[in-house]
Short mmCIF file of N, CA and C in Angstrom, two decimals:
data_model
loop_
_atom_site.label_atom_id
_atom_site.label_comp_id
_atom_site.label_asym_id
_atom_site.label_seq_id
_atom_site.Cartn_x
_atom_site.Cartn_y
_atom_site.Cartn_z
N MET A 1 0.86 -1.14 -0.30
CA MET A 1 -0.51 -0.09 -0.18
C MET A 1 0.53 1.78 0.35
N SER A 2 0.98 2.17 -0.86
CA SER A 2 1.09 3.35 -0.66
C SER A 2 1.56 4.20 0.03
N PHE A 3 2.47 5.48 0.47
CA PHE A 3 2.03 6.45 2.00
C PHE A 3 0.90 6.71 1.90
N LEU A 4 0.51 7.78 -0.03
CA LEU A 4 -0.76 8.60 0.61
C LEU A 4 -1.79 7.83 0.35
N ASN A 5 -2.00 6.31 0.20
CA ASN A 5 -3.29 5.50 0.63
C ASN A 5 -3.57 5.67 1.98
N GLU A 6 -2.84 5.15 2.77
CA GLU A 6 -2.46 5.16 4.22
C GLU A 6 -2.91 5.48 4.80
N VAL A 7 -2.73 6.92 3.99
CA VAL A 7 -2.98 7.96 5.85
C VAL A 7 -3.46 8.76 4.47
N THR A 8 -4.85 7.62 3.43
CA THR A 8 -5.98 8.51 3.69
C THR A 8 -7.21 7.85 3.78
N LEU A 9 -6.15 6.41 4.61
CA LEU A 9 -6.86 5.82 5.08
C LEU A 9 -6.85 6.09 6.43
N VAL A 10 -5.85 6.45 6.68
CA VAL A 10 -6.06 6.87 8.55
C VAL A 10 -6.97 8.28 8.42
N LYS A 11 -7.47 9.66 7.91
CA LYS A 11 -7.94 10.11 7.57
C LYS A 11 -9.14 9.75 7.63
N ARG A 12 -10.02 8.88 6.59
CA ARG A 12 -11.61 7.96 6.24
C ARG A 12 -11.27 7.08 8.64
N ALA A 13 -10.24 6.75 8.88
CA ALA A 13 -10.37 5.81 10.52
C ALA A 13 -10.47 7.14 11.42
N MET A 14 -10.22 8.70 11.81
CA MET A 14 -10.47 9.70 12.32
C MET A 14 -11.68 10.01 11.61
N ALA A 15 -11.76 9.68 10.63
CA ALA A 15 -13.58 9.71 10.45
C ALA A 15 -14.31 9.53 11.29
N GLY A 16 -13.76 8.25 11.71
CA GLY A 16 -15.12 7.32 11.85
C GLY A 16 -16.16 6.39 11.39
N ASP A 17 -14.81 6.37 10.05
CA ASP A 17 -15.56 5.16 9.08
C ASP A 17 -14.13 4.01 9.58
N GLU A 18 -15.28 2.22 9.98
CA GLU A 18 -14.91 1.28 10.49
C GLU A 18 -14.13 0.20 10.27
N THR A 19 -14.45 0.17 8.48
CA THR A 19 -13.68 0.14 7.73
C THR A 19 -12.05 -0.21 7.58
N ALA A 20 -12.46 1.34 7.76
CA ALA A 20 -11.36 1.93 7.18
C ALA A 20 -10.03 1.58 8.02
N PHE A 21 -10.30 1.90 9.30
CA PHE A 21 -10.27 1.11 10.91
C PHE A 21 -9.13 0.67 10.37
N LEU A 22 -10.53 -1.20 10.74
CA LEU A 22 -10.07 -2.01 10.78
C LEU A 22 -8.83 -2.73 9.27
N GLN A 23 -8.68 -1.51 8.53
CA GLN A 23 -7.23 -1.78 7.24
C GLN A 23 -5.92 -0.71 7.43
N VAL A 24 -6.31 -0.02 8.15
CA VAL A 24 -4.85 0.27 8.67
C VAL A 24 -4.36 -0.63 9.92
N LEU A 25 -5.51 -1.03 10.63
CA LEU A 25 -5.05 -2.35 12.09
C LEU A 25 -4.03 -3.02 11.17
N GLN A 26 -5.04 -3.17 10.10
CA GLN A 26 -3.77 -4.68 9.13
C GLN A 26 -2.99 -3.84 8.82
N ILE A 27 -2.62 -3.31 8.98
CA ILE A 27 -1.25 -2.77 8.64
C ILE A 27 -0.23 -2.90 8.93
N TYR A 28 -0.78 -2.39 10.44
CA TYR A 28 0.43 -2.24 11.00
C TYR A 28 0.06 -3.65 13.10
N GLU A 29 -0.82 -4.13 11.91
CA GLU A 29 -0.93 -5.73 12.60
C GLU A 29 0.41 -6.84 12.96
N ASN A 30 1.43 -7.23 11.97
CA ASN A 30 2.90 -7.34 12.66
C ASN A 30 4.04 -6.58 13.09
N THR A 31 3.40 -5.47 13.03
CA THR A 31 4.78 -4.08 13.36
C THR A 31 3.92 -4.02 14.95
N MET A 32 3.06 -4.24 15.51
CA MET A 32 2.49 -3.80 16.51
C MET A 32 2.49 -6.07 17.81
N TYR A 33 2.76 -7.07 16.90
CA TYR A 33 2.91 -7.87 17.36
C TYR A 33 4.52 -8.11 17.57
N ARG A 34 5.17 -7.62 16.34
CA ARG A 34 6.92 -7.79 16.98
C ARG A 34 7.50 -7.09 18.16
N THR A 35 6.85 -6.07 17.80
CA THR A 35 7.43 -5.18 18.68
C THR A 35 6.79 -5.56 20.12
N ALA A 36 5.53 -5.76 20.47
CA ALA A 36 5.44 -6.30 21.52
C ALA A 36 5.79 -7.37 22.39
N TYR A 37 6.03 -8.74 21.50
CA TYR A 37 6.96 -9.72 20.80
C TYR A 37 8.68 -9.44 21.37
N ALA A 38 9.42 -8.50 21.02
CA ALA A 38 10.45 -8.54 21.64
C ALA A 38 10.22 -7.61 22.90
N TYR A 39 9.68 -6.55 23.37
CA TYR A 39 9.09 -5.88 24.59
C TYR A 39 8.29 -7.14 25.24
N LEU A 40 7.63 -7.53 25.53
CA LEU A 40 8.22 -9.02 25.98
C LEU A 40 8.05 -10.04 26.99
N LYS A 41 9.00 -9.94 25.74
CA LYS A 41 9.54 -12.29 25.43
C LYS A 41 8.58 -12.74 25.48
N ASN A 42 6.92 -12.85 25.60
CA ASN A 42 6.22 -13.73 25.92
C ASN A 42 4.64 -13.75 25.29
N GLU A 43 4.26 -14.46 24.51
CA GLU A 43 3.40 -14.97 23.36
C GLU A 43 2.05 -14.30 23.71
N HIS A 44 1.30 -15.00 25.11
CA HIS A 44 0.34 -14.24 25.26
C HIS A 44 -0.22 -12.68 26.07
N ASP A 45 0.91 -12.28 26.28
CA ASP A 45 2.10 -11.02 27.13
C ASP A 45 1.40 -9.74 25.60
N ALA A 46 1.68 -10.79 25.82
CA ALA A 46 1.81 -9.77 23.40
C ALA A 46 1.09 -9.83 22.79
N ILE A 47 0.35 -10.46 22.70
CA ILE A 47 -0.84 -10.71 22.14
C ILE A 47 -2.14 -9.99 23.63
N GLU A 48 -2.57 -9.22 24.19
CA GLU A 48 -3.20 -8.90 25.06
C GLU A 48 -2.16 -7.43 24.62
N ALA A 49 -1.37 -7.10 24.87
CA ALA A 49 -1.01 -5.24 24.34
C ALA A 49 -1.37 -5.03 23.49
N VAL A 50 -1.20 -5.96 22.26
CA VAL A 50 -1.47 -5.85 20.80
C VAL A 50 -3.23 -4.69 20.99
N GLN A 51 -3.59 -6.04 21.46
CA GLN A 51 -5.87 -5.86 22.23
C GLN A 51 -6.07 -4.64 22.32
N GLU A 52 -5.28 -4.39 24.03
CA GLU A 52 -5.26 -3.28 24.50
C GLU A 52 -4.39 -1.58 23.85
N ALA A 53 -3.19 -1.96 22.51
CA ALA A 53 -3.42 -0.83 21.74
C ALA A 53 -4.74 -0.54 21.83
N THR A 54 -5.19 -1.29 20.54
CA THR A 54 -6.60 -1.09 19.40
C THR A 54 -7.12 -1.16 20.08
N TYR A 55 -7.56 -1.37 20.75
CA TYR A 55 -8.42 -0.95 21.80
C TYR A 55 -8.98 1.43 22.50
N ARG A 56 -6.65 1.21 22.64
CA ARG A 56 -7.53 3.44 23.12
C ARG A 56 -6.94 2.92 21.51
N CYS A 57 -6.14 2.98 20.37
CA CYS A 57 -5.87 2.48 18.83
C CYS A 57 -7.47 3.63 18.97
N LEU A 58 -9.07 2.76 19.29
CA LEU A 58 -9.71 2.51 18.66
C LEU A 58 -10.44 3.85 19.70
N LYS A 59 -10.33 4.20 19.78
CA LYS A 59 -10.51 5.76 21.46
C LYS A 59 -10.24 6.18 20.90
N LYS A 60 -8.74 6.86 20.77
CA LYS A 60 -8.57 7.93 20.63
C LYS A 60 -8.07 8.06 19.29
N ILE A 61 -8.44 7.42 18.15
CA ILE A 61 -7.97 7.78 16.94
C ILE A 61 -8.59 9.35 16.33
N HIS A 62 -9.05 9.73 17.00
CA HIS A 62 -10.20 11.31 17.09
C HIS A 62 -8.01 12.36 17.32
N THR A 63 -8.04 11.52 18.08
CA THR A 63 -6.53 13.21 18.81
C THR A 63 -5.41 12.85 17.23
N VAL A 64 -5.59 11.78 16.92
CA VAL A 64 -3.88 11.76 15.64
C VAL A 64 -3.75 12.92 15.24
N LYS A 65 -2.24 13.90 15.50
CA LYS A 65 -2.55 14.80 15.21
C LYS A 65 -2.08 14.96 13.70
N GLU A 66 -1.73 14.07 13.75
CA GLU A 66 -0.66 14.30 11.36
C GLU A 66 -1.41 12.33 11.37
N PRO A 67 -1.64 12.34 10.39
CA PRO A 67 -2.04 11.36 9.83
C PRO A 67 -0.77 10.60 10.09
N ALA A 68 0.19 11.16 8.61
CA ALA A 68 1.10 11.23 8.74
C ALA A 68 1.88 10.18 9.42
N TYR A 69 1.99 10.64 10.86
CA TYR A 69 2.52 9.27 11.09
C TYR A 69 1.92 8.65 12.64
N PHE A 70 0.67 8.21 11.29
CA PHE A 70 -0.39 7.48 12.47
C PHE A 70 0.75 5.97 13.25
N GLY A 71 1.20 5.66 12.61
CA GLY A 71 2.26 4.44 12.72
C GLY A 71 2.91 4.88 14.37
N THR A 72 3.56 5.56 13.94
CA THR A 72 4.39 6.62 15.63
C THR A 72 3.44 6.16 16.05
N TRP A 73 2.80 6.94 16.44
CA TRP A 73 1.65 7.43 16.95
C TRP A 73 0.63 5.80 17.82
N LEU A 74 0.87 4.85 16.36
CA LEU A 74 0.62 4.20 17.31
C LEU A 74 1.36 2.55 18.40
N VAL A 75 3.31 2.95 17.81
CA VAL A 75 3.54 2.28 18.30
C VAL A 75 3.50 3.25 19.33
N ARG A 76 4.12 3.77 19.80
CA ARG A 76 3.94 4.69 21.11
C ARG A 76 3.07 4.14 21.97
N ILE A 77 1.60 4.11 21.76
CA ILE A 77 0.70 2.93 23.04
C ILE A 77 0.78 2.29 23.07
N LEU A 78 1.20 1.15 22.15
CA LEU A 78 1.87 0.07 22.64
C LEU A 78 3.55 -0.16 22.93
N LEU A 79 4.11 0.51 23.36
CA LEU A 79 5.25 0.95 23.38
C LEU A 79 4.94 0.75 25.51
N ASN A 80 4.19 1.39 25.48
CA ASN A 80 3.83 2.85 27.02
C ASN A 80 3.15 1.29 27.78
N ILE A 81 2.41 0.63 26.78
CA ILE A 81 1.48 -0.53 27.50
C ILE A 81 1.46 -1.30 28.23
N CYS A 82 3.26 -1.97 26.71
CA CYS A 82 4.11 -3.07 27.16
C CYS A 82 4.98 -1.92 28.40
N HIS A 83 6.06 -1.40 28.91
CA HIS A 83 6.40 -0.79 29.73
C HIS A 83 4.76 -1.17 30.80
N ASP A 84 3.68 -0.66 31.13
CA ASP A 84 3.26 -0.80 32.05
C ASP A 84 3.35 -2.16 32.77
N MET A 85 2.64 -2.89 31.90
CA MET A 85 2.70 -4.12 31.76
C MET A 85 3.67 -4.77 32.11
N ARG A 86 4.53 -4.38 31.83
CA ARG A 86 6.04 -4.91 32.98
C ARG A 86 6.35 -4.62 33.98
N GLU A 87 5.82 -3.40 34.55
CA GLU A 87 6.30 -2.34 35.73
C GLU A 87 5.39 -3.65 36.74
N LYS A 88 4.31 -3.13 36.16
CA LYS A 88 3.08 -4.50 37.18
C LYS A 88 3.53 -6.28 37.31
N SER A 89 4.02 -6.74 36.08
CA SER A 89 4.14 -8.00 36.37
C SER A 89 5.18 -8.20 37.01
N MET A 90 6.72 -6.51 37.71
CA MET A 90 7.22 -7.02 38.59
C MET A 90 7.23 -7.50 39.78
N ARG A 91 6.20 -5.36 39.68
CA ARG A 91 5.52 -5.72 40.90
C ARG A 91 5.04 -6.76 41.51
N LEU A 92 4.01 -7.86 41.17
CA LEU A 92 3.01 -8.96 41.47
C LEU A 92 4.60 -9.22 42.21
N ASP A 93 5.30 -9.26 41.70
CA ASP A 93 7.31 -10.13 41.72
C ASP A 93 5.86 -11.71 41.05
N LEU A 94 6.17 -12.04 39.61
CA LEU A 94 5.25 -13.53 38.96
C LEU A 94 6.69 -13.64 38.20
N GLN A 95 7.04 -15.02 38.98
CA GLN A 95 7.81 -15.68 37.78
C GLN A 95 6.49 -16.53 36.69
N GLU A 96 7.15 -15.50 35.74
CA GLU A 96 6.75 -16.34 34.23
C GLU A 96 7.18 -17.05 33.09
N ASP A 97 6.88 -18.17 32.54
CA ASP A 97 7.87 -19.37 31.55
C ASP A 97 7.75 -17.84 30.50
N ILE A 98 8.46 -18.22 29.91
CA ILE A 98 8.72 -17.63 28.81
C ILE A 98 10.08 -18.42 27.42
N GLU A 99 8.83 -17.86 26.83
CA GLU A 99 9.36 -19.09 25.66
C GLU A 99 10.25 -18.63 25.09
N ILE A 100 10.26 -20.15 24.93
CA ILE A 100 13.04 -20.27 24.12
C ILE A 100 12.71 -21.12 22.85
N GLY A 101 12.17 -20.37 21.32
CA GLY A 101 11.71 -21.26 20.67
C GLY A 101 13.51 -22.51 20.24
N ASP A 102 12.49 -23.42 19.65
CA ASP A 102 14.47 -24.48 20.20
C ASP A 102 15.43 -24.12 18.73
N THR A 103 15.07 -23.20 18.16
CA THR A 103 16.79 -23.71 17.20
C THR A 103 18.11 -22.05 17.94
N ALA A 104 18.73 -22.06 17.24
CA ALA A 104 20.13 -21.53 18.32
C ALA A 104 19.30 -20.21 18.11
N LEU A 105 19.53 -20.32 16.72
CA LEU A 105 18.52 -18.19 16.66
C LEU A 105 17.76 -17.54 17.43
N ASN A 106 16.88 -18.27 17.80
CA ASN A 106 15.88 -17.76 18.75
C ASN A 106 16.15 -17.75 20.16
N HIS A 107 16.74 -18.92 20.18
CA HIS A 107 17.95 -18.62 21.61
C HIS A 107 18.31 -17.18 21.72
N GLU A 108 19.65 -16.80 20.55
CA GLU A 108 20.51 -15.65 20.70
C GLU A 108 19.85 -14.89 20.57
N ARG A 109 18.29 -14.74 20.23
CA ARG A 109 17.50 -13.17 20.41
C ARG A 109 16.83 -13.64 21.36
N PHE A 110 17.54 -14.60 21.84
CA PHE A 110 16.40 -14.19 23.69
C PHE A 110 17.43 -13.49 24.27
N GLU A 111 18.43 -14.24 24.80
CA GLU A 111 19.20 -13.78 25.20
C GLU A 111 19.47 -12.32 24.12
N LEU A 112 19.59 -11.84 23.86
CA LEU A 112 20.04 -10.34 23.32
C LEU A 112 19.25 -9.35 23.95
N THR A 113 17.55 -9.76 23.78
CA THR A 113 16.85 -9.26 24.07
C THR A 113 16.86 -9.44 25.70
N ASP A 114 17.58 -10.16 26.57
CA ASP A 114 17.54 -10.26 27.56
C ASP A 114 18.53 -9.11 28.40
N ILE A 115 19.62 -8.82 27.11
CA ILE A 115 21.05 -8.25 27.44
C ILE A 115 19.38 -6.61 27.61
N ILE A 116 18.83 -6.54 26.59
CA ILE A 116 18.56 -4.88 26.28
C ILE A 116 17.95 -4.86 27.34
N THR A 117 16.92 -5.50 27.64
CA THR A 117 16.43 -5.26 29.12
C THR A 117 16.95 -4.46 30.53
N ARG A 118 17.92 -4.89 30.68
CA ARG A 118 18.96 -3.90 31.63
C ARG A 118 18.49 -2.98 31.28
N LEU A 119 19.15 -2.12 29.85
CA LEU A 119 18.81 -0.42 29.69
C LEU A 119 18.10 -0.63 30.68
N PRO A 120 18.23 1.41 30.54
CA PRO A 120 17.28 2.12 30.53
C PRO A 120 15.60 2.13 30.08
N ARG A 121 14.52 2.17 30.37
CA ARG A 121 12.88 2.23 30.10
C ARG A 121 13.51 3.70 28.08
N GLU A 122 14.27 4.35 28.70
CA GLU A 122 14.41 5.35 27.14
C GLU A 122 15.17 4.56 26.01
N GLN A 123 16.22 4.08 26.15
CA GLN A 123 17.24 3.77 25.55
C GLN A 123 16.61 2.08 25.40
N GLN A 124 16.19 1.03 25.88
CA GLN A 124 15.12 0.27 25.28
C GLN A 124 14.32 0.33 24.46
N GLU A 125 13.57 1.89 24.96
CA GLU A 125 12.29 1.48 23.34
C GLU A 125 13.63 2.25 22.54
N LEU A 126 14.31 3.35 22.26
CA LEU A 126 14.63 3.31 21.58
C LEU A 126 15.28 1.67 20.48
N ILE A 127 16.78 1.11 21.13
CA ILE A 127 16.98 0.04 20.05
C ILE A 127 16.03 -0.86 19.15
N PHE A 128 14.51 -0.93 19.84
CA PHE A 128 13.12 -1.44 19.57
C PHE A 128 12.95 -0.97 18.15
N LEU A 129 12.61 0.23 18.48
CA LEU A 129 12.76 1.80 17.33
C LEU A 129 13.29 0.94 16.03
N LYS A 130 15.10 1.03 16.37
CA LYS A 130 15.36 1.14 15.34
C LYS A 130 16.33 0.06 14.58
N TYR A 131 16.09 -0.86 15.82
CA TYR A 131 16.45 -1.99 15.00
C TYR A 131 16.15 -2.83 15.20
N PHE A 132 15.28 -3.58 15.85
CA PHE A 132 13.76 -4.00 15.41
C PHE A 132 12.40 -3.53 14.42
N GLN A 133 11.91 -3.07 15.00
CA GLN A 133 11.14 -1.65 13.71
C GLN A 133 11.41 -1.26 12.17
N ASP A 134 12.79 -1.10 13.28
CA ASP A 134 13.51 -0.73 11.29
C ASP A 134 13.61 0.62 11.67
N TYR A 135 12.62 1.82 12.03
CA TYR A 135 12.43 2.84 12.18
C TYR A 135 13.49 3.54 12.26
N LYS A 136 14.00 4.85 10.86
CA LYS A 136 14.40 5.98 11.28
C LYS A 136 13.90 6.56 12.14
N ASN A 137 15.93 7.16 11.95
CA ASN A 137 16.13 8.10 13.46
C ASN A 137 15.22 9.45 13.77
N GLN A 138 14.64 9.90 12.40
CA GLN A 138 13.40 10.63 11.88
C GLN A 138 12.23 10.46 12.45
N ASP A 139 11.88 8.72 12.13
CA ASP A 139 10.40 9.14 13.13
C ASP A 139 11.01 8.75 14.24
N ILE A 140 12.04 8.26 15.21
CA ILE A 140 11.63 7.59 16.38
C ILE A 140 12.12 9.21 16.70
N ALA A 141 12.72 10.48 15.86
CA ALA A 141 12.31 11.97 17.18
C ALA A 141 11.04 12.48 16.97
N ALA A 142 10.43 12.44 15.41
CA ALA A 142 9.12 12.09 15.32
C ALA A 142 8.27 12.21 17.04
N LEU A 143 8.70 10.35 16.92
CA LEU A 143 7.54 9.47 18.16
C LEU A 143 6.98 9.71 19.42
N GLN A 144 9.63 10.35 19.85
CA GLN A 144 9.74 10.68 21.10
C GLN A 144 10.35 12.03 21.55
N ASN A 145 9.11 13.09 20.30
CA ASN A 145 9.51 14.78 19.95
C ASN A 145 11.27 14.90 20.51
N ILE A 146 11.02 14.54 20.40
CA ILE A 146 12.87 14.74 20.40
C ILE A 146 13.82 15.11 19.07
N PRO A 147 14.55 15.95 19.58
CA PRO A 147 15.23 15.78 18.25
C PRO A 147 16.22 14.98 17.78
N GLU A 148 16.19 14.67 16.55
CA GLU A 148 17.02 13.81 16.19
C GLU A 148 18.47 13.52 17.07
N GLY A 149 19.15 14.61 16.59
CA GLY A 149 20.99 14.39 17.11
C GLY A 149 20.58 14.12 18.70
N THR A 150 19.59 14.14 19.73
CA THR A 150 19.37 13.29 20.50
C THR A 150 18.72 11.74 20.87
N VAL A 151 17.99 11.63 18.84
CA VAL A 151 18.38 10.70 19.15
C VAL A 151 19.36 9.44 18.56
N LYS A 152 20.60 10.13 18.07
CA LYS A 152 20.78 9.99 17.35
C LYS A 152 22.25 9.86 18.63
N SER A 153 22.02 10.62 19.78
CA SER A 153 22.57 10.41 21.12
C SER A 153 23.06 9.80 22.00
N ARG A 154 21.51 9.18 22.06
CA ARG A 154 21.18 8.58 22.61
C ARG A 154 21.73 7.05 22.73
N LEU A 155 21.08 6.45 20.69
CA LEU A 155 21.50 5.61 20.67
C LEU A 155 22.48 5.35 20.69
N HIS A 156 23.55 6.35 20.85
CA HIS A 156 24.96 5.77 20.51
C HIS A 156 25.85 5.47 22.44
N ALA A 157 25.28 5.75 23.29
CA ALA A 157 24.91 5.38 24.78
C ALA A 157 24.55 3.97 24.89
N ALA A 158 23.17 3.83 23.99
CA ALA A 158 22.37 2.30 24.21
C ALA A 158 23.94 1.32 24.30
N LEU A 159 23.97 2.27 23.19
CA LEU A 159 25.07 0.26 22.09
C LEU A 159 26.43 1.37 23.28
N LYS A 160 26.85 1.31 23.01
CA LYS A 160 27.79 2.19 24.28
C LYS A 160 27.15 0.50 25.26
N LYS A 161 26.97 1.22 25.19
CA LYS A 161 26.53 0.21 27.11
C LYS A 161 26.36 -1.03 26.57
N LEU A 162 26.09 -1.58 25.97
CA LEU A 162 25.31 -3.30 25.99
C LEU A 162 27.23 -3.57 24.90
N LYS A 163 27.77 -2.78 24.35
CA LYS A 163 28.74 -3.17 24.05
C LYS A 163 30.00 -3.99 25.44
N LEU A 164 28.99 -3.14 26.35
CA LEU A 164 30.09 -2.96 28.04
C LEU A 164 30.17 -4.50 28.15
N TYR A 165 28.40 -4.62 28.36
CA TYR A 165 27.28 -5.81 28.55
C TYR A 165 28.31 -7.07 27.81
N PHE A 166 28.76 -6.88 26.48
CA PHE A 166 28.60 -7.72 26.21
C PHE A 166 30.82 -8.10 26.11
N MET A 167 31.56 -7.76 26.31
CA MET A 167 32.57 -7.65 26.82
C MET A 167 32.93 -8.33 28.51
N LYS A 168 31.84 -8.16 28.87
CA LYS A 168 31.80 -8.28 30.04
C LYS A 168 31.29 -9.14 29.88
N GLY A 169 31.19 -10.77 29.43
CA GLY A 169 30.37 -11.55 29.64
C GLY A 169 29.24 -12.05 30.65
N GLU A 170 28.48 -10.82 30.41
CA GLU A 170 27.43 -10.60 30.90
C GLU A 170 26.09 -11.63 29.72
N ILE A 171 26.59 -11.77 29.64
CA ILE A 171 25.40 -12.36 28.40
C ILE A 171 26.19 -14.74 27.46
#
């Protein structure tokens, strides 16, 4: 789907067109699930986060300021939900099973996401957006409401911390 068609769909969804709303969500369905799964590392929680984000999106889509940035707005909602779910889980001190795939690649991915969770929340979000969702620095800046240069410097600092973790052999 072209960018202009997507913006047109978002505008129709903002005006209350339910069919357009569903089509827009289908565009971002995989992105939302992959983001939530990478952040929460649990399929059940990821699905729950996507459902909650979908609900909140439906309720607040009329507040989108710029239809061209609908995707970043939606991911921002999802990341906030994921963060809240993880905070709530930590407060309750629940031990949940974490699914790890059978292949070595999945195991390595789990280790990588595990070490990313050691970073402060702000840096985790930047890493997930940049390297798991392939967002450009400009898009991340719009999403985070910070200058693009700040995105670059914060990503650099996050990568530097990750490099230290790897050098210390903490994974």
